[in-house]
CSV table of C-alpha atoms in Angstrom, one decimal:
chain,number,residue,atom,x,y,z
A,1,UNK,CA,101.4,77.8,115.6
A,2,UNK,CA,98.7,75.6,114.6
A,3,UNK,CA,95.3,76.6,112.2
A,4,UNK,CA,93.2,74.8,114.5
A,5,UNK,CA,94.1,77.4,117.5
A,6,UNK,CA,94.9,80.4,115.2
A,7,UNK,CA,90.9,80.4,114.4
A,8,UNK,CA,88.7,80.6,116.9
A,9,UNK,CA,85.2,82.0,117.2
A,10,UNK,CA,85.3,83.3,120.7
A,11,UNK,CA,84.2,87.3,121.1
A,12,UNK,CA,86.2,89.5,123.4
A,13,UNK,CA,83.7,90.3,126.6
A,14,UNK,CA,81.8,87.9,125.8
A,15,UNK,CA,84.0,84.8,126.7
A,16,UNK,CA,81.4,83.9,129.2
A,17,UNK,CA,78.7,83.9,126.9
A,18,UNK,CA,80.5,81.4,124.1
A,19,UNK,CA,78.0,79.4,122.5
A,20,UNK,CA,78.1,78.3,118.8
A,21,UNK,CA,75.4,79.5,117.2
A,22,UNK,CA,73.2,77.7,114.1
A,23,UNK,CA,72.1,79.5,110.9
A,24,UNK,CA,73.2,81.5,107.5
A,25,UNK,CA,76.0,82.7,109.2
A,26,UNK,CA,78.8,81.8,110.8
A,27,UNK,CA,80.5,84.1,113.6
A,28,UNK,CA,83.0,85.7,111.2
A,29,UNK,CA,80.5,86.6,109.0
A,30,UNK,CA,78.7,88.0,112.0
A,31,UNK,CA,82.0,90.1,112.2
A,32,UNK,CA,81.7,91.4,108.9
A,33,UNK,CA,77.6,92.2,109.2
A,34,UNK,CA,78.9,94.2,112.6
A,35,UNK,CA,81.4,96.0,111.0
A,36,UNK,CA,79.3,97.3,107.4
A,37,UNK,CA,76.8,99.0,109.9
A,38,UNK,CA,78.7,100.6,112.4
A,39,UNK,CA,79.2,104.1,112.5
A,40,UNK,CA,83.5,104.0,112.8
A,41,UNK,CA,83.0,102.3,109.4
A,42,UNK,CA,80.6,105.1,107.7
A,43,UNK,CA,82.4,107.2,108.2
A,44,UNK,CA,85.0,105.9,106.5
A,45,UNK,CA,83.3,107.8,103.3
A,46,UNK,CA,84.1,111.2,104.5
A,47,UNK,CA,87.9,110.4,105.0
A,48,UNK,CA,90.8,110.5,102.8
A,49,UNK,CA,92.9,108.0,101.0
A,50,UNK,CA,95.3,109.6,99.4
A,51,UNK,CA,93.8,112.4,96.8
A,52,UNK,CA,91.2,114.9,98.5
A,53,UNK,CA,87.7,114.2,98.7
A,54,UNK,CA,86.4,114.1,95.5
A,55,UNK,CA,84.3,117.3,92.9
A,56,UNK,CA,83.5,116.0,89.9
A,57,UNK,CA,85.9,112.9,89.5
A,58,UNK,CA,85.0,110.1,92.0
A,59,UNK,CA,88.5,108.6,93.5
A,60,UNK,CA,89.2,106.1,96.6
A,61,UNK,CA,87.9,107.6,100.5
A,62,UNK,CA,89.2,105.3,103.3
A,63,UNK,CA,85.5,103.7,102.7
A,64,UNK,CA,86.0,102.5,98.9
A,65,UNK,CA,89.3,101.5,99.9
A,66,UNK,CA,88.4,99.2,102.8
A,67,UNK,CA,85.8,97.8,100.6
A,68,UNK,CA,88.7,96.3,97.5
A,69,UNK,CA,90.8,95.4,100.4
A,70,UNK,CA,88.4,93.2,101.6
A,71,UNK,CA,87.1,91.7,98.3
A,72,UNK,CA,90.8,90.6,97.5
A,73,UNK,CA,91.4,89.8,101.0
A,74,UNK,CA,88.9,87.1,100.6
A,75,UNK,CA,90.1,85.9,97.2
A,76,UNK,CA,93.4,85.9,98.4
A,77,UNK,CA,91.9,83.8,101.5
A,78,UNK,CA,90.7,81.5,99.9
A,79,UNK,CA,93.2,80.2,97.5
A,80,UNK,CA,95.8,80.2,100.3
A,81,UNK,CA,93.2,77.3,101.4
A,82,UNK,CA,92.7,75.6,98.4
A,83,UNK,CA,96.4,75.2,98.1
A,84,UNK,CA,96.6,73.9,101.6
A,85,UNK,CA,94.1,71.6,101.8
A,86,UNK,CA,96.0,68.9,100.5
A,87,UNK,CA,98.3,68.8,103.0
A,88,UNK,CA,95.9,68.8,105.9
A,89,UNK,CA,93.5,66.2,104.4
A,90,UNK,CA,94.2,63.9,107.2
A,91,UNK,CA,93.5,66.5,109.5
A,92,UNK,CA,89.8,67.1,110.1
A,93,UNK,CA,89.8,69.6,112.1
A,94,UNK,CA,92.7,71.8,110.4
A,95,UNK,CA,90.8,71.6,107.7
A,96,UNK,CA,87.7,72.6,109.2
A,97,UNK,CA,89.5,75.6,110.6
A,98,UNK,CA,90.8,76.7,106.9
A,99,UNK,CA,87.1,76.7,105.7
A,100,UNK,CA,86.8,79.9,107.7
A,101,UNK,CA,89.7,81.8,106.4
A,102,UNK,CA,88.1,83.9,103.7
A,103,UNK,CA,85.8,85.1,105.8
A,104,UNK,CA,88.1,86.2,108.4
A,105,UNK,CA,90.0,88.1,106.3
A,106,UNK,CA,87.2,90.0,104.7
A,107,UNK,CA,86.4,91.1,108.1
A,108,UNK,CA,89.4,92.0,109.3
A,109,UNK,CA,90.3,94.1,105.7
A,110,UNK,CA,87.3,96.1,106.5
A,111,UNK,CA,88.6,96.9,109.9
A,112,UNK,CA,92.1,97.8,109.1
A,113,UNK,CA,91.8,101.6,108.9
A,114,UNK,CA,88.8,102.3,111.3
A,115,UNK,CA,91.5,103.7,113.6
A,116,UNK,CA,92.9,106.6,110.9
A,117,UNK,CA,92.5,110.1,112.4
A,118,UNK,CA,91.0,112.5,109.2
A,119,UNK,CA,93.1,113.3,106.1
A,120,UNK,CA,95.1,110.5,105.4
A,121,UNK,CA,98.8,109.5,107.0
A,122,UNK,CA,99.4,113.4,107.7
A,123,UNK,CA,96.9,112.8,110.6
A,124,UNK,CA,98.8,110.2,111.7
A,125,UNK,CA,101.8,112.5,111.2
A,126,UNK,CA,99.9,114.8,112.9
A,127,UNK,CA,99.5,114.1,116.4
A,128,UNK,CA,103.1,112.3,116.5
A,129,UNK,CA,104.7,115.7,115.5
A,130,UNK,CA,102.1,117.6,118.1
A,131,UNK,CA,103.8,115.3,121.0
A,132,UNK,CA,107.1,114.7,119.7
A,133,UNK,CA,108.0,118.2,118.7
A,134,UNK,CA,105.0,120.6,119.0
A,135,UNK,CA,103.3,121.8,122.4
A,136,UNK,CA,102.8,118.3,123.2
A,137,UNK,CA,106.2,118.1,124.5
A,138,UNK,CA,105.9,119.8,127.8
A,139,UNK,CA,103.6,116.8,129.0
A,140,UNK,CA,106.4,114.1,128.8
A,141,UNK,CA,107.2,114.5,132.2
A,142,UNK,CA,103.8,113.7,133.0
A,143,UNK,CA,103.6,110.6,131.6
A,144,UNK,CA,104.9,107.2,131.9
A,145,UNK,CA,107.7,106.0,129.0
A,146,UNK,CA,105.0,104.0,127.5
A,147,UNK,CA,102.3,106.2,127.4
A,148,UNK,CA,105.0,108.5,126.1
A,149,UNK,CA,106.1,106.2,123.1
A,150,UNK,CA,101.9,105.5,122.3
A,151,UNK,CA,101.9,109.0,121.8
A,152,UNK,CA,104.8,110.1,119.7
A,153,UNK,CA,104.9,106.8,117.6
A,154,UNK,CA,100.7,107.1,117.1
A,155,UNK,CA,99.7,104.8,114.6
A,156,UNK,CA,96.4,104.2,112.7
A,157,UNK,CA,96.8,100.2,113.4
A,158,UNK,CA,96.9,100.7,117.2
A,159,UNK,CA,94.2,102.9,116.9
A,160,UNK,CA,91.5,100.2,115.2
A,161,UNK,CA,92.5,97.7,118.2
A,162,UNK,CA,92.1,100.2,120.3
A,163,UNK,CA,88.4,101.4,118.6
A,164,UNK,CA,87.4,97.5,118.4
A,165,UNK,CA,88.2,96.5,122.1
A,166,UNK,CA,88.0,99.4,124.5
A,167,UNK,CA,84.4,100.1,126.6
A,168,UNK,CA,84.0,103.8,125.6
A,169,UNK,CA,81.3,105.3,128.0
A,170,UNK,CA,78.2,103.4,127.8
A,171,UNK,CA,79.1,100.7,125.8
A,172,UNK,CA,79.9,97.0,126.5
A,173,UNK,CA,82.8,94.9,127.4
A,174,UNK,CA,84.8,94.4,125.0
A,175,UNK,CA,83.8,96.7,122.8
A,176,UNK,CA,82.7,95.5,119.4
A,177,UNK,CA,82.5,92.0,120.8
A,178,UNK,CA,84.6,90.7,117.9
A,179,UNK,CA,85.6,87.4,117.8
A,180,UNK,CA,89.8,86.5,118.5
A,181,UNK,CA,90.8,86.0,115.2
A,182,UNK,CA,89.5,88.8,113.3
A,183,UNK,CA,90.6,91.0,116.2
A,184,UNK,CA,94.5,89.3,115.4
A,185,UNK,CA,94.4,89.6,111.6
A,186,UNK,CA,94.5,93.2,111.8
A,187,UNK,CA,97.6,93.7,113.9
A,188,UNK,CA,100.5,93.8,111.6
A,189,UNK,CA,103.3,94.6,114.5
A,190,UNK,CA,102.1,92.5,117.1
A,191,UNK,CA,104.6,94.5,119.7
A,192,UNK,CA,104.1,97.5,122.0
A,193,UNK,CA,104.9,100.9,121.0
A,194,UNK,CA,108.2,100.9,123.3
A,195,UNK,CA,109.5,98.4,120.0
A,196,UNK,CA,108.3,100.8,117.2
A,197,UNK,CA,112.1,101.7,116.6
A,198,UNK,CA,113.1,103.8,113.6
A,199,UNK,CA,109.9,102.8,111.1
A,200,UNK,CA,107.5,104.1,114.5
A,201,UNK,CA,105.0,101.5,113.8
A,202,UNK,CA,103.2,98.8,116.8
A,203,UNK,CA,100.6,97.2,117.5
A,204,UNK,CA,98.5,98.2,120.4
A,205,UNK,CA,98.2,100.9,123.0
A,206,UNK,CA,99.7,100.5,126.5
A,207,UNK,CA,95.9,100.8,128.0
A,208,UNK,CA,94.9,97.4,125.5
A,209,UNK,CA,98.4,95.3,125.9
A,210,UNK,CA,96.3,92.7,128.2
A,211,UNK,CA,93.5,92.0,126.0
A,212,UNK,CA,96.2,92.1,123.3
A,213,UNK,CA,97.8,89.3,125.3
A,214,UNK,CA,94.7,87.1,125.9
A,215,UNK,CA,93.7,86.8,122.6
A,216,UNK,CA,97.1,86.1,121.5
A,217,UNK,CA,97.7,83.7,124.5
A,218,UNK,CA,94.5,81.8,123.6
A,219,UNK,CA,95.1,81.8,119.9
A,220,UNK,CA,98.5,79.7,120.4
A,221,UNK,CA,100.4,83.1,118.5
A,222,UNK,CA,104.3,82.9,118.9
A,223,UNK,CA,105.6,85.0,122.0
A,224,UNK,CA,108.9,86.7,121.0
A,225,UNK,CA,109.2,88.6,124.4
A,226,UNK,CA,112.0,91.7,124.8
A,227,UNK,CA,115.1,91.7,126.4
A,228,UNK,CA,113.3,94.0,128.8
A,229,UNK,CA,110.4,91.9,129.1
A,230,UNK,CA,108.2,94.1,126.2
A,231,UNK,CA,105.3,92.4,124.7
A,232,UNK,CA,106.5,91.0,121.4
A,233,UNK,CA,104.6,88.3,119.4
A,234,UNK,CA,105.0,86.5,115.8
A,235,UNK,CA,102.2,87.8,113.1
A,236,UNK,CA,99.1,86.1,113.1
A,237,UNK,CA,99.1,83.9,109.7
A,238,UNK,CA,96.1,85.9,108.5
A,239,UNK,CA,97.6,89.4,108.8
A,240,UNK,CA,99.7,88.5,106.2
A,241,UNK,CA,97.3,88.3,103.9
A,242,UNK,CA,95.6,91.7,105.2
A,243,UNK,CA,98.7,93.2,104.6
A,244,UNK,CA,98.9,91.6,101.0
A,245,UNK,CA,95.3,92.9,100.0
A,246,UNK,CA,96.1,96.0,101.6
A,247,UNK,CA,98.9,96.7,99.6
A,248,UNK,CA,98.3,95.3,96.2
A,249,UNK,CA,95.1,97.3,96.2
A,250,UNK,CA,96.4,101.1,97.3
A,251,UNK,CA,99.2,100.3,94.6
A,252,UNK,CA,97.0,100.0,91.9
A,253,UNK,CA,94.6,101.8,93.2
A,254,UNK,CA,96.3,105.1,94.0
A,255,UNK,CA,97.7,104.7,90.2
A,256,UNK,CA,94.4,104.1,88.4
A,257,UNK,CA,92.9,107.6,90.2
A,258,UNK,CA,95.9,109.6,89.3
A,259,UNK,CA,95.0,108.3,85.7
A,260,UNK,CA,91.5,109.4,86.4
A,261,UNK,CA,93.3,113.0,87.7
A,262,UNK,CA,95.5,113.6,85.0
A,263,UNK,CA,98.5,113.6,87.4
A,264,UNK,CA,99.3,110.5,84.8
A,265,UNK,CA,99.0,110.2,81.5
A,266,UNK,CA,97.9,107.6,79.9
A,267,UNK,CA,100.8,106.8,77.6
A,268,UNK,CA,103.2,106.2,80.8
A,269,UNK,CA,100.4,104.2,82.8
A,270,UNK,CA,99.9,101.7,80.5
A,271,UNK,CA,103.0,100.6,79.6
A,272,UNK,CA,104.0,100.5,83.8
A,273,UNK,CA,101.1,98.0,84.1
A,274,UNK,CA,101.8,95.9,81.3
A,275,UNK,CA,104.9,95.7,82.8
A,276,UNK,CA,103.8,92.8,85.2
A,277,UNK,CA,103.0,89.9,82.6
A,278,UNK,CA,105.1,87.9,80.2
A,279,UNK,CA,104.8,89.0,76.5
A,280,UNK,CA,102.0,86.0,76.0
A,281,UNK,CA,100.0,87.8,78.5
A,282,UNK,CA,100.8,91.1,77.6
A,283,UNK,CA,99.6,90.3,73.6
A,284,UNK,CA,96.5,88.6,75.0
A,285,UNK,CA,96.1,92.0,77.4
A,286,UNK,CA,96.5,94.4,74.1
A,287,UNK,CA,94.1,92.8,71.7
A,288,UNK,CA,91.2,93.3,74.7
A,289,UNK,CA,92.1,96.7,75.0
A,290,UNK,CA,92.2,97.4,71.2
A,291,UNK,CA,88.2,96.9,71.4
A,292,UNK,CA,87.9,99.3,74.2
A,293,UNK,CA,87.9,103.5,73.3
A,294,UNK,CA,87.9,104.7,76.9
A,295,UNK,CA,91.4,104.9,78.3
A,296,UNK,CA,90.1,104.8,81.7
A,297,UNK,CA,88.3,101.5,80.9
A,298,UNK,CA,91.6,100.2,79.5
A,299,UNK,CA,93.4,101.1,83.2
A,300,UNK,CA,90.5,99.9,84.5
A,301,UNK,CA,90.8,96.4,82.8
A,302,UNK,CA,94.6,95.7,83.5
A,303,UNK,CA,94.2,97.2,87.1
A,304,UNK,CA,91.5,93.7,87.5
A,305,UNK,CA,94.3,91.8,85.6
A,306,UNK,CA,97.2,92.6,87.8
A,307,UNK,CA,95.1,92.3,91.2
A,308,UNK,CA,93.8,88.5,89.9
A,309,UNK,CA,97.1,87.8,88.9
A,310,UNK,CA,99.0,89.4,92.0
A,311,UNK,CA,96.4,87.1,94.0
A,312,UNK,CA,97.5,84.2,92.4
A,313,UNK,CA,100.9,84.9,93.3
A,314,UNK,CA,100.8,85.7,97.2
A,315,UNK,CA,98.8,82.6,97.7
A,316,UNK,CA,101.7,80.6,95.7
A,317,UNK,CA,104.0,82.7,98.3
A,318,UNK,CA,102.1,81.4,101.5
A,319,UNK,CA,101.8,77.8,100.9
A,320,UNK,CA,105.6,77.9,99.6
A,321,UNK,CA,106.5,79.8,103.0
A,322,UNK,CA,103.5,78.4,105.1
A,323,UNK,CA,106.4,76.4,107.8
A,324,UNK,CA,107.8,80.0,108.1
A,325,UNK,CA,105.1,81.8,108.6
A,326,UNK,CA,103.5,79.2,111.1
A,327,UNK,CA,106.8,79.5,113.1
A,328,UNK,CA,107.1,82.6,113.4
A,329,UNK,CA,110.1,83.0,111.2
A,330,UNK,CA,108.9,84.4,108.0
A,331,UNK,CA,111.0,87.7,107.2
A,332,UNK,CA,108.8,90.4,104.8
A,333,UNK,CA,105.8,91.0,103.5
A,334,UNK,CA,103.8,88.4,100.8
A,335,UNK,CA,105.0,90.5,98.3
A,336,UNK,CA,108.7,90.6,98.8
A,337,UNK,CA,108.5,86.4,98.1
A,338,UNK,CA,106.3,86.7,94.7
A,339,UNK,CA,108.0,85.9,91.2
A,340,UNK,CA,110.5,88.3,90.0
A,341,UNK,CA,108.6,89.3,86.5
A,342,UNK,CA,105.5,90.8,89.2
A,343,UNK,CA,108.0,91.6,91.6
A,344,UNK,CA,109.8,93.8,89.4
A,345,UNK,CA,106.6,95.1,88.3
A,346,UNK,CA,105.0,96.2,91.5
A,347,UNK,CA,108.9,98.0,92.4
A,348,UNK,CA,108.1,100.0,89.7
A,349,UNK,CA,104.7,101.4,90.4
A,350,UNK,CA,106.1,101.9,93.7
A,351,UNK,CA,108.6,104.0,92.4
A,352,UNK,CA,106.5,105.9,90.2
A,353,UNK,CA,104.0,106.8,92.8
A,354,UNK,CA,106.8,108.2,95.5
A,355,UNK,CA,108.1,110.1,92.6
A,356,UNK,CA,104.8,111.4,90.5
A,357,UNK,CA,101.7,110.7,93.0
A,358,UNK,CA,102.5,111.1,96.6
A,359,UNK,CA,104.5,114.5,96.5
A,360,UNK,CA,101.8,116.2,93.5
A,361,UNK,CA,100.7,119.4,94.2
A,362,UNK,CA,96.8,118.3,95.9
A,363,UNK,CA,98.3,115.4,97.8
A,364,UNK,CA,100.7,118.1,99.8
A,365,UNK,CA,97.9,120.8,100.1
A,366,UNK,CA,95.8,118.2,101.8
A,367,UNK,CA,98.9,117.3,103.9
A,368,UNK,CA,99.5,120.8,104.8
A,369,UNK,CA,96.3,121.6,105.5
A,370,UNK,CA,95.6,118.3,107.8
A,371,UNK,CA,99.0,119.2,109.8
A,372,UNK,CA,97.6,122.7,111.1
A,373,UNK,CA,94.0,121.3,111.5
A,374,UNK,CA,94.9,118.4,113.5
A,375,UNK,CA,97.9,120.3,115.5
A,376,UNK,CA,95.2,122.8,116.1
A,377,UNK,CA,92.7,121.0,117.3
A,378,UNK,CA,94.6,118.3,119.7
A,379,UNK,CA,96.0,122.1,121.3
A,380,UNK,CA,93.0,123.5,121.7
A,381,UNK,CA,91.0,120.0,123.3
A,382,UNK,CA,94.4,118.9,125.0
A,383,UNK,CA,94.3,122.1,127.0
A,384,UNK,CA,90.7,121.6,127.6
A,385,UNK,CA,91.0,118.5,129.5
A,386,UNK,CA,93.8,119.6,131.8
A,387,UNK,CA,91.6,122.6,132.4
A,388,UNK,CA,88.3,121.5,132.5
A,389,UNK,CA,86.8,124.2,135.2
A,390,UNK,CA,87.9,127.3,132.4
A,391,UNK,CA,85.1,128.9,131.3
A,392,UNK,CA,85.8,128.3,127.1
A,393,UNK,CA,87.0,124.3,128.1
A,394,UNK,CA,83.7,123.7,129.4
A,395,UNK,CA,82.1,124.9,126.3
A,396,UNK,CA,84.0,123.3,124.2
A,397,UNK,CA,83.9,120.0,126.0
A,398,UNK,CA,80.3,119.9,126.0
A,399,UNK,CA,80.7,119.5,122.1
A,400,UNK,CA,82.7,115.8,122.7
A,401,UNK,CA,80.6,112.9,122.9
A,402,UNK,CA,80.0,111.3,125.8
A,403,UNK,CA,81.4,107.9,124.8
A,404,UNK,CA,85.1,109.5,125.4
A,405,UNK,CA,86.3,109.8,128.8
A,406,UNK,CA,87.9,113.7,128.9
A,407,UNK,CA,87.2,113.3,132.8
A,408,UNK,CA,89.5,109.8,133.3
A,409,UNK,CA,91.2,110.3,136.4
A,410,UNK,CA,94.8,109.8,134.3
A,411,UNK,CA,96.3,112.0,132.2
A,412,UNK,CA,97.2,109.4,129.8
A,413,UNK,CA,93.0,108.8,129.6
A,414,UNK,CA,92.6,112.4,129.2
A,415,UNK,CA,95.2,112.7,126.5
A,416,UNK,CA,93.4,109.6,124.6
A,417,UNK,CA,90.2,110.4,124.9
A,418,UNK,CA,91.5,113.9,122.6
A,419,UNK,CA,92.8,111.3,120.6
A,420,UNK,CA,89.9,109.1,120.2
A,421,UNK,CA,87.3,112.3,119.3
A,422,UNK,CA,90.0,113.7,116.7
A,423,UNK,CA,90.4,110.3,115.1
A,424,UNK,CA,86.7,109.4,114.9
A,425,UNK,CA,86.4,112.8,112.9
A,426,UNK,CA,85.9,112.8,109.3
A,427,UNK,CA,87.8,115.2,107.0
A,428,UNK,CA,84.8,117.5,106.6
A,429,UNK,CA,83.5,117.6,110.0
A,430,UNK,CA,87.4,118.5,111.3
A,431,UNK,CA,87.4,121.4,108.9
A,432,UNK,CA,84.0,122.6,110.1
A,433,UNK,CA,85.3,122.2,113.7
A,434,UNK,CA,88.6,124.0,112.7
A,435,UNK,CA,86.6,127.0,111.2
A,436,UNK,CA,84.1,127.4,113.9
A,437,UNK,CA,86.6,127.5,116.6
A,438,UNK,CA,89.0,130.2,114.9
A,439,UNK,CA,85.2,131.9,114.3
A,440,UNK,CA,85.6,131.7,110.4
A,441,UNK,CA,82.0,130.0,110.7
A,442,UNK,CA,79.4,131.5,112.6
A,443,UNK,CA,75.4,130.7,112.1
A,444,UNK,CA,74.0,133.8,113.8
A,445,UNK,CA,70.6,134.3,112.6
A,446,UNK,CA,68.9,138.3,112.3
């Protein structure tokens, strides 16, 4: 693969209509602008990250989240350039092509969980357990073996290719119009769902696998095809670095707000994080924190340590692997190839957050609760669709939107547009919905 292809400023549906443009901006950034004011992307801030949504003590939505992914995404961006622009200096237009690389990858960061159904991976949990073992089962028949695997595998980075390229009702081609690359830094298994295997994760739906295709054909990614002829590419360059900022930031992150929760104490956070520099660093780290009272302050200062210095080491990682990664041969993530000191550091927190974090008590309420809301939900809309001349599934389809297509002629479209509406929900209004329809909340007025 070569940068000059891998970036490329052409818009999906809009192919026809390519014309470089002059100003402030340049069409990634245009990217970015379209994503901070779409709706998909406000309502990040009524969906869960990992805790529920905050009372008195403010900690990550999906909406904060996206934001710090993207602000490292860029940072990380950019000094993956600065370290490669040596080696391209005889190469004008590589080098013009790195220039845009930052900018990519804050765009694509911000659109890596618009496709997240409400309260956090348990909705993502959710609707696989509804097909794979719930009522959803009896419809397999129905359905093709692809549609079949979309369904059981679902996955929340499918789901934001799917929200960023498909004409819902009334909109345009190509949905969000984004440009190529952007649209491939946020697929991080470029494969269809029929290769999810064990781990259940892929790329795109069976009803986007061609515009999948074309933007990869055009953008010069790696094909790595099936035995059976599935649709298998190499990563986009870029994704790796998505992934990277992705990572280091829900790491941290998720550790700094059980701080803030009391699920961690102080006197075993800090010594975890210190736990990533050398003891110059770590003396250096100490005296700062000796003027500083507030132990969340003190998190708060060697969390912005670690992410600058875990920054520093990813973009060391790419330009050390950058033949790999261009050939399609890299194996693991960024942060499986950083120094071990850091290495060792981040294993820990990892650790510490499967053991402490992700099974406390308000992690697996919200988990629980999100399971029989979602379940309920895809039951009650699912039937709907297949029955749309019932009495109680015409009232309760004239609650979805119009942009999703409950009338497609398929079942598979059907099934997906359920899909789409329960994904675009926030946690608040699925709860609302939830209530309402089990009558638990009624507005009748005297």
């Amino acid at each position: 693969m070569r940068w000059d292809t891998l970036i490329s400023d052409k818009r999906l549906g809009l192919e026809h209509y390519h014309d470089p443009k002059h100003g402030a901006r340049n069409d990634f950034q245009r990217d970015f602008d379209r994503l901070v004011f779409s709706s998909p992307f406000r309502r990040l801030q009524n969906k869960t990250q990992v805790f529920p949504l905050p009372g008195s003590i403010f900690v990550h939505n999906r909406l904060t989240h996206s934001l710090e992914v993207s602000c490292v995404g860029r940072s990380l961006a950019r000094e993956v350039a600065i370290r490669l622009r040596s080696r391209y200096e005889n190469d004008p237009a590589i080098l013009d092509s790195l220039s845009y690389i930052g900018d990519i990858v804050a765009a694509a960061c911000l659109a890596h969980d618009l496709g997240n159904p409400p309260f956090g991976h348990s909705g993502e949990k959710a609707i696989q357990a509804y097909f794979s073992e719930g009522a959803g089962k009896a419809l397999k028949d129905s359905l093709s073996a692809k549609e079949w695997n979309d369904l059981i595998h679902f996955e929340g980075n499918a789901n934001a290719f799917r929200l960023l390229t498909h004409r819902f009702n009334g909109r345009r081609q190509g949905g969000f119009a984004m440009t190529y690359s952007t649209l491939a830094s946020i697929v991080k298994y470029p494969f269809e769902s029929s290769l999810a295997g064990d781990h259940g994760k892929f790329g795109f739906f069976t009803s986007e696998k061609d515009d999948f295709v074309k933007v990869a054909e055009e953008l010069g990614m790696h094909p790595m095809h099936g035995s059976d002829g599935e649709i298998k590419y190499a990563r986009h360059p870029l994704v790796y670095i998505v992934e990277a900022a992705d990572d280091i930031c829900y790491e941290i992150m998720d550790i700094e707000d059980a701080h803030k929760l009391r699920i961690l104490s102080t006197d075993e956070v800090i010594p975890l994080l210190l736990g990533y520099f050398d003891d110059a660093r770590r003396a250096h780290i100490k005296s700062v924190m000796e003027r500083v009272d507030d132990p969340n302050e003190r998190i708060a200062y060697l969390r912005s340590c670690i992410v600058g210095l875990l920054v520093e080491k990813c973009a060391d990682a790419f330009a050390s692997h950058e033949e790999e990664i261009l050939g399609g041969t890299f194996k693991g993530s960024l942060l499986d190839h950083i120094t071990p000191l850091e290495q060792e550091g981040y294993r820990r927190c990892e650790e510490l957050s499967w053991k402490k974090i992700y099974c406390a008590s308000d992690v697996v309420e919200i988990e629980l609760a999100g399971t029989r809301i979602i379940s309920f939900l895809i039951d009650e809309l699912v039937k709907a669709v297949c029955n749309p001349s019932l009495n109680y599934s015409r009232l309760l389809l004239a609650k979805v939107p119009e942009q999703y297509e409950i009338a497609s002629p398929s079942l598979y479209g059907k099934i997906q547009a359920v899909l789409d509406h329960i994904s675009g929900m926030t946690d608040v209004y699925a709860l609302d919905l939830y209530r309402r329809l089990n009558g638990m909340s009624l507005k009748i007025n005297n």
